[in-house]
XYZ file of C-alpha atoms in Angstrom:
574
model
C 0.000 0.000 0.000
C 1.454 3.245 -1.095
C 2.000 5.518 1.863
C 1.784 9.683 2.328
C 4.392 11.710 4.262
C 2.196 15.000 5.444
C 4.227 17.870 5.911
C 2.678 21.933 5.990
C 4.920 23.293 2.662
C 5.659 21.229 0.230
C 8.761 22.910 -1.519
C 10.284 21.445 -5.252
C 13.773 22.658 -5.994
C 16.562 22.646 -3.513
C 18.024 25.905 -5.098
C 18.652 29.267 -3.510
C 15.082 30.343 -3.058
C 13.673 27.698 -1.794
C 16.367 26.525 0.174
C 15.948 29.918 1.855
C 12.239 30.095 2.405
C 12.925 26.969 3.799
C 15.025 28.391 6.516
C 12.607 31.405 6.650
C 9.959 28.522 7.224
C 12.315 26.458 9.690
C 13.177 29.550 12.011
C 9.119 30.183 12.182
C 8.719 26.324 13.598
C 6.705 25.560 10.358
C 7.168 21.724 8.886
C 8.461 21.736 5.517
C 9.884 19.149 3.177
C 12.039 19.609 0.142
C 12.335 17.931 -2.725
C 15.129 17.430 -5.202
C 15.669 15.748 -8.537
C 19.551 15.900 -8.276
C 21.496 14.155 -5.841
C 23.129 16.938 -4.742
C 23.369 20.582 -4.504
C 24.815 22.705 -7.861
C 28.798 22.463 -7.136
C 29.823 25.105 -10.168
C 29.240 28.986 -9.940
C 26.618 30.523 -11.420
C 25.242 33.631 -9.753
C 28.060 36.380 -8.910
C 26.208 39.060 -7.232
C 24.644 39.218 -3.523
C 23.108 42.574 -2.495
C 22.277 44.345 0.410
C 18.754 43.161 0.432
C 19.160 39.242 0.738
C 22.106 39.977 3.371
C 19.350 41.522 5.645
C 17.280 38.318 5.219
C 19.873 36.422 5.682
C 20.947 38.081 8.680
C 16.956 37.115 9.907
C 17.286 33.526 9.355
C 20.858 34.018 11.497
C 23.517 33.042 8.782
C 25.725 36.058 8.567
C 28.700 34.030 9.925
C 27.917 31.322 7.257
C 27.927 32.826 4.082
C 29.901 35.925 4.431
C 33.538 34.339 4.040
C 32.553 33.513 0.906
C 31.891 37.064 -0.370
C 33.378 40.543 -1.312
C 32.023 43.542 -0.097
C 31.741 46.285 -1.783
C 31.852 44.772 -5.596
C 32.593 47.850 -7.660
C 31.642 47.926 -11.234
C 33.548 49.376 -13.797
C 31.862 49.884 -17.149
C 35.066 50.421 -20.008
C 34.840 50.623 -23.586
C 36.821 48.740 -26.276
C 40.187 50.908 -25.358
C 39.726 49.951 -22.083
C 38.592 53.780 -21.197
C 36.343 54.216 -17.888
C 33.076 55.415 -19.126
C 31.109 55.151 -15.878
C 31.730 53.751 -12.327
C 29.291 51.998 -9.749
C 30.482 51.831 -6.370
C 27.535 52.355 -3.908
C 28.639 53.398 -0.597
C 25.300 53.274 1.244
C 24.701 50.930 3.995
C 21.124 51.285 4.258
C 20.234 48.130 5.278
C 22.712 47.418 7.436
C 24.734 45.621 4.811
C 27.187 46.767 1.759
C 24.993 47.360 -1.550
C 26.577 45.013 -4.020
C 28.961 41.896 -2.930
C 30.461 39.554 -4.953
C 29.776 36.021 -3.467
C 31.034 32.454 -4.536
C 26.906 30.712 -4.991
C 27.734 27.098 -4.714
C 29.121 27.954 -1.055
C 26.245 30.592 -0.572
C 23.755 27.682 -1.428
C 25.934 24.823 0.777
C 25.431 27.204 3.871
C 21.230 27.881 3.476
C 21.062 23.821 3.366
C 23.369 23.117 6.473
C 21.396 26.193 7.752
C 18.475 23.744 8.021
C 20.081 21.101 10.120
C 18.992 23.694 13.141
C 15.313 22.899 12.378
C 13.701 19.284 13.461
C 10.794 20.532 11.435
C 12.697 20.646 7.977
C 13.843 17.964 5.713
C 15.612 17.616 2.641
C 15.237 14.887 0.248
C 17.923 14.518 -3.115
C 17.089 12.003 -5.373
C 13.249 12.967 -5.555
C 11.735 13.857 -8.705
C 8.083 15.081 -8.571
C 6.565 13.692 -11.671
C 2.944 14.809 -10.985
C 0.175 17.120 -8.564
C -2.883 16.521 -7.653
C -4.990 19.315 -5.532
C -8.043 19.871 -3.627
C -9.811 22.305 -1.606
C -7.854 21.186 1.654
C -4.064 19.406 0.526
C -1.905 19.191 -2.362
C -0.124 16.224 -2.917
C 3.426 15.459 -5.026
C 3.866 11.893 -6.434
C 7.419 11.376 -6.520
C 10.087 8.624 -8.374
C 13.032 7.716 -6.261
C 15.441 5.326 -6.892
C 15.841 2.758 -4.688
C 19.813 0.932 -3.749
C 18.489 -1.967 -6.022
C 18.009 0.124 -8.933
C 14.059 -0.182 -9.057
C 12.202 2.660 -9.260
C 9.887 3.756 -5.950
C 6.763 6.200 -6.037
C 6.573 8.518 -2.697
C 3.245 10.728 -2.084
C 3.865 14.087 -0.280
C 0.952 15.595 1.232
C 1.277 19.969 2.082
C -0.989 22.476 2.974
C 0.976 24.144 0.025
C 3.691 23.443 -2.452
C 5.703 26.224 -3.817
C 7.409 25.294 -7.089
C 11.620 26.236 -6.983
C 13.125 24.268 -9.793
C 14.426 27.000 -12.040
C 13.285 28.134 -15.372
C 11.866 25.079 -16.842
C 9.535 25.015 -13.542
C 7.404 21.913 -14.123
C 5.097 23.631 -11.477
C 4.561 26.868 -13.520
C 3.724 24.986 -16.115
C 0.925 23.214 -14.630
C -0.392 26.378 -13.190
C -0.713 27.117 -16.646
C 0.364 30.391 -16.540
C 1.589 32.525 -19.378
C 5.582 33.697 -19.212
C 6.026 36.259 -20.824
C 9.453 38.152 -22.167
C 11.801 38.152 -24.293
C 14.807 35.551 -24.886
C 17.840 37.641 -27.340
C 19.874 35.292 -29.560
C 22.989 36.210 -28.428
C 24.859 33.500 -26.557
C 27.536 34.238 -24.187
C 30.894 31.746 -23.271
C 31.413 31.686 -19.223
C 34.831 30.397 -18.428
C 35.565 30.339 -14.818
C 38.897 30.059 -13.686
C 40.666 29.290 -10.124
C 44.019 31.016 -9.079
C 42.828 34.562 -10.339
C 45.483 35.260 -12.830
C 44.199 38.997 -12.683
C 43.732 40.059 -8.924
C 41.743 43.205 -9.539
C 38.974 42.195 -6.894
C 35.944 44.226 -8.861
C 33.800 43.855 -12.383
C 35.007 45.196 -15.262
C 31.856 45.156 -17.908
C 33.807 45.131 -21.243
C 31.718 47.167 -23.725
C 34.396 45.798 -26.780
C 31.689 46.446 -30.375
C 34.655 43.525 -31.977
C 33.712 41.314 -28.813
C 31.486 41.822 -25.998
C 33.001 40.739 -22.338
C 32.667 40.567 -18.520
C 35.544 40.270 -16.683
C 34.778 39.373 -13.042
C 36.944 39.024 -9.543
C 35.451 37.020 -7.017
C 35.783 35.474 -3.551
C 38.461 32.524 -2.805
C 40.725 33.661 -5.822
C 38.130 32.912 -8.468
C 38.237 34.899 -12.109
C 35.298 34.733 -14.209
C 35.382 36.005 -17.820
C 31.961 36.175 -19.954
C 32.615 36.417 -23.989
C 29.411 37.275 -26.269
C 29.537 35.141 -29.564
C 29.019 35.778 -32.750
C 26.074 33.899 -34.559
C 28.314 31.595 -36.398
C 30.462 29.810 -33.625
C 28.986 27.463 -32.587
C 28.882 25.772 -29.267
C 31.624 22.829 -29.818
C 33.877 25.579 -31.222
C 33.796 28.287 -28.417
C 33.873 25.693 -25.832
C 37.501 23.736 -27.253
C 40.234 24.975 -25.142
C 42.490 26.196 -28.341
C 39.176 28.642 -28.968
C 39.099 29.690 -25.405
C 42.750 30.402 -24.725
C 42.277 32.663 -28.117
C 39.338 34.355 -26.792
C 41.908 34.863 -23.432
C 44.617 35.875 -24.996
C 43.925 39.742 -24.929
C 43.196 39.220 -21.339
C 46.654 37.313 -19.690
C 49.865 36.111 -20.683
C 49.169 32.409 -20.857
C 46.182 31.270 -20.896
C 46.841 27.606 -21.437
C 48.185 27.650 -17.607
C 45.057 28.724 -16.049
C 43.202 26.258 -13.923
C 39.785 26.043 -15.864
C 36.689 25.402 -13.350
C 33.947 25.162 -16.214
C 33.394 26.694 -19.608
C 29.578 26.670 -20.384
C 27.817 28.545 -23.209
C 24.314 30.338 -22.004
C 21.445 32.381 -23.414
C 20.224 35.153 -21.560
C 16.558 35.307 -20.679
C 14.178 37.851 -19.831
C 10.872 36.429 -18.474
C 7.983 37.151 -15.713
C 5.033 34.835 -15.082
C 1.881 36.303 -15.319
C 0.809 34.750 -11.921
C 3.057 34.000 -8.879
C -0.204 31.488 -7.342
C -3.055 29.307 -7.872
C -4.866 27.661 -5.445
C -2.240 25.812 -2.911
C 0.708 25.922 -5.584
C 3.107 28.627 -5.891
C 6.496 29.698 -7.878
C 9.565 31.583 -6.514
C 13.161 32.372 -7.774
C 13.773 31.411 -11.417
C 10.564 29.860 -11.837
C 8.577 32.997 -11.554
C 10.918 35.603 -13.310
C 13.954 34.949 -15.512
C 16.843 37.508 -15.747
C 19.812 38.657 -18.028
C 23.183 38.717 -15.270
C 23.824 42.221 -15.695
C 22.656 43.711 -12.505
C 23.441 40.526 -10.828
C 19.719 40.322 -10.140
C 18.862 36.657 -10.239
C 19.627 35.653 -7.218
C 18.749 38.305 -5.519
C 15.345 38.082 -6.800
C 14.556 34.754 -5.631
C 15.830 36.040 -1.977
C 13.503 38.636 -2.134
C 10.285 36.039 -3.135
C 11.360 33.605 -0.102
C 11.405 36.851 2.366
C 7.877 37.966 0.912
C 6.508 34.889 0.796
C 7.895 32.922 3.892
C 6.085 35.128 6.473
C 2.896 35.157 5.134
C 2.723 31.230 4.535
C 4.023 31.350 7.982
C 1.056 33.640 9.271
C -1.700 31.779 7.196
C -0.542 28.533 8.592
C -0.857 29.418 11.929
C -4.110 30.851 11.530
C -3.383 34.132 11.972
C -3.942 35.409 8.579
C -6.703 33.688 5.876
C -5.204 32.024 3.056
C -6.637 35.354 0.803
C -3.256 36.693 2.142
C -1.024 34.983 -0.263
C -2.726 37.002 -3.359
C -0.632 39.403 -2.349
C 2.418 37.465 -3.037
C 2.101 38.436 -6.863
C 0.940 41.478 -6.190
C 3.875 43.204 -4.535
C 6.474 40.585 -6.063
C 5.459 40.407 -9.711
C 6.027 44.689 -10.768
C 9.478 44.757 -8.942
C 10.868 41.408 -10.478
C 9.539 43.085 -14.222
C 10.986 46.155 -13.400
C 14.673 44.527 -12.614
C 14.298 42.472 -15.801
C 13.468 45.357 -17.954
C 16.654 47.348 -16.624
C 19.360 44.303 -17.402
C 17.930 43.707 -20.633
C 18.519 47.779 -20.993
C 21.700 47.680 -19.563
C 22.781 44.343 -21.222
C 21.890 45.998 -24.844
C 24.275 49.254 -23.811
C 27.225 46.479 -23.488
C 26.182 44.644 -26.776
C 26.700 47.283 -29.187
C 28.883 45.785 -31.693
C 28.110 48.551 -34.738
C 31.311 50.592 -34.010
C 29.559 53.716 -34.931
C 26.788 53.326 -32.272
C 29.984 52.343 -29.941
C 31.722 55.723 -31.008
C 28.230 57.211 -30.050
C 27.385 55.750 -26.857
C 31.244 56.573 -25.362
C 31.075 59.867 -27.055
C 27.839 60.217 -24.664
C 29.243 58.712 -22.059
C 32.023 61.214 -21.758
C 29.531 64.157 -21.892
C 27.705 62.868 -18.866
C 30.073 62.038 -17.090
C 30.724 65.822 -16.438
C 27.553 66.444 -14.843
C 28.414 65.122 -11.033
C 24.632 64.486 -10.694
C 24.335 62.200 -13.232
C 27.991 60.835 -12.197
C 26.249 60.275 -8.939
C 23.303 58.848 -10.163
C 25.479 55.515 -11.876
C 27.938 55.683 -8.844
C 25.890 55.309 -6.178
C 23.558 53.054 -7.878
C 20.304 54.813 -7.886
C 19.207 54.046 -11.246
C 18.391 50.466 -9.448
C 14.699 50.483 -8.818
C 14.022 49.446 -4.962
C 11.110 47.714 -4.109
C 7.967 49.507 -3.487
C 4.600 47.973 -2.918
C 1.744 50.024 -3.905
C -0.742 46.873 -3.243
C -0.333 44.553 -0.326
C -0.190 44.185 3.158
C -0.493 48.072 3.238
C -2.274 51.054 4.508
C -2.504 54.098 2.830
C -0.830 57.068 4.637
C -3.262 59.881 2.912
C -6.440 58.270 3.471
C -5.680 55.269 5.473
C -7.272 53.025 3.019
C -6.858 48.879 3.088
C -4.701 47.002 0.592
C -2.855 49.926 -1.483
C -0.280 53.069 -0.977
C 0.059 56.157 -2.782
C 3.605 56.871 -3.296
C 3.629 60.245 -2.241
C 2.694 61.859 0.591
C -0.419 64.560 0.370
C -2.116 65.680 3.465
C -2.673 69.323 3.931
C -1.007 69.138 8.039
C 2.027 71.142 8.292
C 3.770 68.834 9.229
C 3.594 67.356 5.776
C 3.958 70.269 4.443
C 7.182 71.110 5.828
C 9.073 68.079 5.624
C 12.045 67.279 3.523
C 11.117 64.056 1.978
C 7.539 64.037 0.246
C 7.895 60.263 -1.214
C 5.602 57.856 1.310
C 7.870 55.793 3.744
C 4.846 52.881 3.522
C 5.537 49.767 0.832
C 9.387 50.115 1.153
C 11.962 48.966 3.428
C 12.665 50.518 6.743
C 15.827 51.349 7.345
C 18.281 49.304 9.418
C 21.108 51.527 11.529
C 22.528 50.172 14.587
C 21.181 50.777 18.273
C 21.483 50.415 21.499
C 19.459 48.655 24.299
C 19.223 47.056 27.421
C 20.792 44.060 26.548
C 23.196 44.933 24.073
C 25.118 47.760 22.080
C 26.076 48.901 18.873
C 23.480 46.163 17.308
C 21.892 45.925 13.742
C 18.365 46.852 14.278
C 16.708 43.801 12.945
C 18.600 41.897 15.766
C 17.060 44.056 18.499
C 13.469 43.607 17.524
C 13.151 40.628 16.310
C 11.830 38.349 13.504
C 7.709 39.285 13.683
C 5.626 42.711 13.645
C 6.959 45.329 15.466
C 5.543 48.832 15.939
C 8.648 52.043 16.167
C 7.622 55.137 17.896
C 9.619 58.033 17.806
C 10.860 59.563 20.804
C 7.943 58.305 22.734
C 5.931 54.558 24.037
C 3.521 52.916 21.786
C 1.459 52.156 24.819
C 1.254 56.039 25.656
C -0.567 56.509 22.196
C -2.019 53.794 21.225
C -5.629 52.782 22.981
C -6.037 49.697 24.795
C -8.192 48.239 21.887
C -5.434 48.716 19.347
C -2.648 47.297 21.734
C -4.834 44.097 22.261
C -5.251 43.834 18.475
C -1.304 44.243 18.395
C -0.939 41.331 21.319
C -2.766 39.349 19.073
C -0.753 39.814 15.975
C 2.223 39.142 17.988
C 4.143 42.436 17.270
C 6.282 43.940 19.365
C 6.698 47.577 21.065
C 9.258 49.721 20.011
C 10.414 52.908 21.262
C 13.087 54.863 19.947
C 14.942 57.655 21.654
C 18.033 59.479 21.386
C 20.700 58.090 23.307
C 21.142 60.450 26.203
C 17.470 59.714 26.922
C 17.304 55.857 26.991
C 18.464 54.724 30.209
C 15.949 57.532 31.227
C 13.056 55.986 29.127
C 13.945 52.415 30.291
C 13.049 53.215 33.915
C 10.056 55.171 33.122
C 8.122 53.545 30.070
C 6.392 50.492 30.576
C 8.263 47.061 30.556
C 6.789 45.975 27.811
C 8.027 48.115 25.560
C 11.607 48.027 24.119
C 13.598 51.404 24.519
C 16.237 51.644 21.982
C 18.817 54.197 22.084
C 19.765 55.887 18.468
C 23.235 56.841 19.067
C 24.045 56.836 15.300
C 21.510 59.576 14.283
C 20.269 57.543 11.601
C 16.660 57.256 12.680
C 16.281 60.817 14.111
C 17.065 61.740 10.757
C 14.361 59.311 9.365
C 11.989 60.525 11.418
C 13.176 64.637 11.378
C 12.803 64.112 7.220
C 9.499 62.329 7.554
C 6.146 63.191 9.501
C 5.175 60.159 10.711
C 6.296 59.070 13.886
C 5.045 55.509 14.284
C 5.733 53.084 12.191
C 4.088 49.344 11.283
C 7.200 47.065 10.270
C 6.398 43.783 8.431
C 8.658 40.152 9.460
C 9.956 41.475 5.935
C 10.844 44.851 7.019
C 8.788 46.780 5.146
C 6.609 49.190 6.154
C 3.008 48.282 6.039
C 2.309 51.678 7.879
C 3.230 55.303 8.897
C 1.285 58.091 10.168
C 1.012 60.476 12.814
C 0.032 59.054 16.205
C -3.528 60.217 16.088
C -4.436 58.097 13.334
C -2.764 55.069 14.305
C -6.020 53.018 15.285
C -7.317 53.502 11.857
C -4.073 52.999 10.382
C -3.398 49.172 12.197
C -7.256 48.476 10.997
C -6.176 49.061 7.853
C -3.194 46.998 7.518
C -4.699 43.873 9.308
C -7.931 43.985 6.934
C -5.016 44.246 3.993
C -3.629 41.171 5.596
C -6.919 39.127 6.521
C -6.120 38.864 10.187
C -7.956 36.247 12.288
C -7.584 36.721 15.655
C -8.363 33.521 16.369
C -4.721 32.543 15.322
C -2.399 31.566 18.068
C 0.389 33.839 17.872
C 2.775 31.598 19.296
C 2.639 29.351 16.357
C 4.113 32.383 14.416
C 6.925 34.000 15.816
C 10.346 31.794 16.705
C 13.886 33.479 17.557
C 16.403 32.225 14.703
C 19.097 29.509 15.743
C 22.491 30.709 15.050
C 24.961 28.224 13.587
């Protein structure tokens, strides 16, 4: 008699998003099981760029120490023309988020430490060697049929029983596929040669985007002495050709010495792909990472992509399972995932057909423009410190409008007629992006990120004052419920003053950095509603705070009934 292993997410695909929403999952005491076809994890690099967005989530899911030996802060990107002339620079210095903007990161060892990351949890499992040949759904489950092979060589079907299954194989996404959803893009014809190399024969520890109109190149340093070089090929080479080692020593030889002595890791020839699925859900199946959007590497966005659909969509499976939320919530994983995931795919196909110009009279062209920009320090600037990347902002969601507190959207700018709006410095709406994350001070600890100090759930941030001196007792029971906690945040000189005199329930933090009095000082809205995902679902002035929290937990279908306790776990450190 064939026999089902239950389990509460059902996850297909032991790659970097779902091996990450798996920990997201873990840490929040939820049962999951994964499921892949290989027998191991992907041993060969692929993704070279980490930014400061995943390193927050994976500072959540408490595997800082983990991953970062195996990255470079602070990747600067130099784009040069075909003389090897500068013609713009982008080297971010913000720290935002509490973590460099762009790293360069070795992925196989990225990957190795999210799936040791789940020994911590007794709740997760991870089985190789399991390839989901079919679904079948109904109202209540969703269950995988699996082929395994067993030590005799026979062939064994397992059934896999989840509240929900979320579909992380990669771009072929057998799961996508029977959602029957549309994806949509474009896929250019140009191929492109990687050849990785150990012992960096190079040593410059940054990007160089080679913008050559005879060949097209990336030329990239990385972690643990590791020298990628990307080639574009012209439409008659064919794959056999660019891939024999005489051919690729050629293609080198403009780059080092002797190429025949390198020490080759892989040479692999790829098409890039620019793709979005029309639908991130149906029913009790879901996609994440490569399976729901596809990306040319020039922004190093593919990775960081599928980090930012495991941190969206790991606390709200996490909430609905628990009963906090109803399962209407995860709608809103498409919602606030799908525009940002286009957007990122529309700017690398830009930027990718900037490099590709191989007409030498558009080259001439674009570095005569180049060179005429690059006077104007604003527009210098605007490359440099990377702010042509679009951030996420979610103008549907988990939100509440900050004009008119309205449920489930967010204008993006700010338009009440209080003077206090009218006077401050920074007009754009602080609700659908990410808050901030400086370093603090508290009771038990100094000089910490802030994410460490409050935790991995809700939280509500008051400026300069205690949420449960302006908040009424109905809206701090509704809080109780949801499990968020109380945050008040002071200047420095006044928090061991505040810690004796607000109640205990509420966490004083000290802002001895400045960072969010100047937040706050540039924005009128002194209390904040922070997401498990860090954005903001909420900010207003005090006064319309009850409305506001209404707002936000209609946006997220709140039950009360749900036990909070189920919800909310502290991450285990390795």
């Amino acid at each position: 008699m064939k026999t089902t292993q239950d389990t509460e997410v059902l996850i297909v695909g032991a790659g970097p998003a779902g091996l990450m929403l798996a920990n997201i999952l873990g840490m929040y005491g939820k049962q999951v099981t994964v499921l892949e076809a290989m027998d191991t994890l992907i041993d060969y690099p692929r993704g070279v760029g980490l930014d400061d967005e995943s390193f927050r989530t994976i500072q959540t899911v408490g595997l800082v120490d983990a991953i970062r030996p195996h990255t470079n802060p602070q990747h600067i990107m130099r784009l040069v023309n075909g003389a090897g002339k500068v013609m713009l620079v982008n080297n971010p210095q913000t720290v935002e988020f509490g973590w460099e903007r762009k790293h360069g990161f070795i992925q196989p060892e990225a990957d190795k430490a999210l799936y040791e990351g789940l020994s911590r949890f007794g709740n997760v499992q991870v089985l190789f060697g399991y390839r989901v040949e079919n679904v079948e759904e109904d109202g209540q489950s969703v269950t995988a049929i699996a082929l395994v092979s067993r030590p005799d060589g026979t062939i064994e079907e397992r059934r896999f029983s989840a509240q929900y299954l979320v579909g992380c194989e990669g771009g072929k996404s057998p799961t996508r596929k029977r959602l029957g959803v549309s994806f949509e893009g474009e896929s250019p014809s140009t191929r492109w040669l990687v050849v990785d190399v150990n012992n960096d024969p190079l040593g410059t520890p940054n990007v160089f985007l080679g913008a050559d109109p005879k060949r097209p190149y990336v030329s990239i340093g990385l972690p643990h002495a590791v020298r990628r070089w990307e080639f574009m090929l012209h439409d008659d080479e064919t794959e056999e050709q660019v891939t024999d080692p005489d051919y690729v020593n050629a293609l080198l030889a403009d780059h080092v010495p002797n190429p025949a002595e390198l020490d080759f890791i892989r040479r692999r020839v790829f098409t890039h792909h620019g793709r979005v699925a029309s639908d991130f859900r149906k029913g009790r199946q879901l996609i994440a990472g490569d399976a729901a959007h596809l990306m040319p590497v020039w922004m190093g966005q593919g990775w960081n992509s599928g980090m930012r659909d495991a941190t969206n969509l790991g606390w709200k499976l996490a909430a609905v399972l628990s009963g906090q939320a109803d399962d209407a919530l995860l709608d809103t994983y498409t919602s606030e995932r799908k525009d940002h995931a286009q957007a990122m795919v529309d700017l690398s196909l830009t930027f990718g057909r900037l490099i590709k110009i191989t007409n030498p009279v558009g080259a001439v062209l674009r570095d005569a423009a180049s060179s005429v920009l690059n006077l104007f320090p604003q527009v210098k600037s605007y490359f440099a410190d990377m702010r042509f990347k679009p951030m996420p902002r979610y103008t549907r969601g988990v939100l509440a409008d900050p004009n008119t507190r309205e449920s489930g959207s967010a204008a993006a700018k700010l338009t009440s007629k209080l003077i206090p709006v009218l006077t401050a410095n920074v007009k754009n709406s602080p609700v659908g992006v990410q808050f901030p994350q400086p370093r603090v001070n508290s009771r038990d600890a100094s000089d910490q990120l802030l994410d460490d100090a409050i935790g991995n759930w809700w939280s509500v941030i008051v400026w300069g004052n205690s949420p449960k001196d302006v908040l009424p007792q109905s809206s701090l029971d509704k809080l109780s419920l949801l499990g968020a906690r109380l945050v008040a945040v002071v200047p420095e000189t006044q928090r061991e003053w505040a810690q004796k005199h607000m109640d205990p329930d509420v966490m004083v933090l000290g802002d001895h950095t400045g960072r969010l009095k100047k937040w706050f000082d540039d924005r009128p809205t002194p209390l904040v509603f922070l997401r498990p995902d860090r954005f903001v679902a909420g900010a207003c002035l005090t006064q319309h705070a009850p409305e506001t929290l209404d707002a936000i937990l209609a946006a997220m279908k709140f039950t009360p009934a749900g036990a909070v306790t189920d919800a909310v776990a502290v991450p285990v450190a390795l």
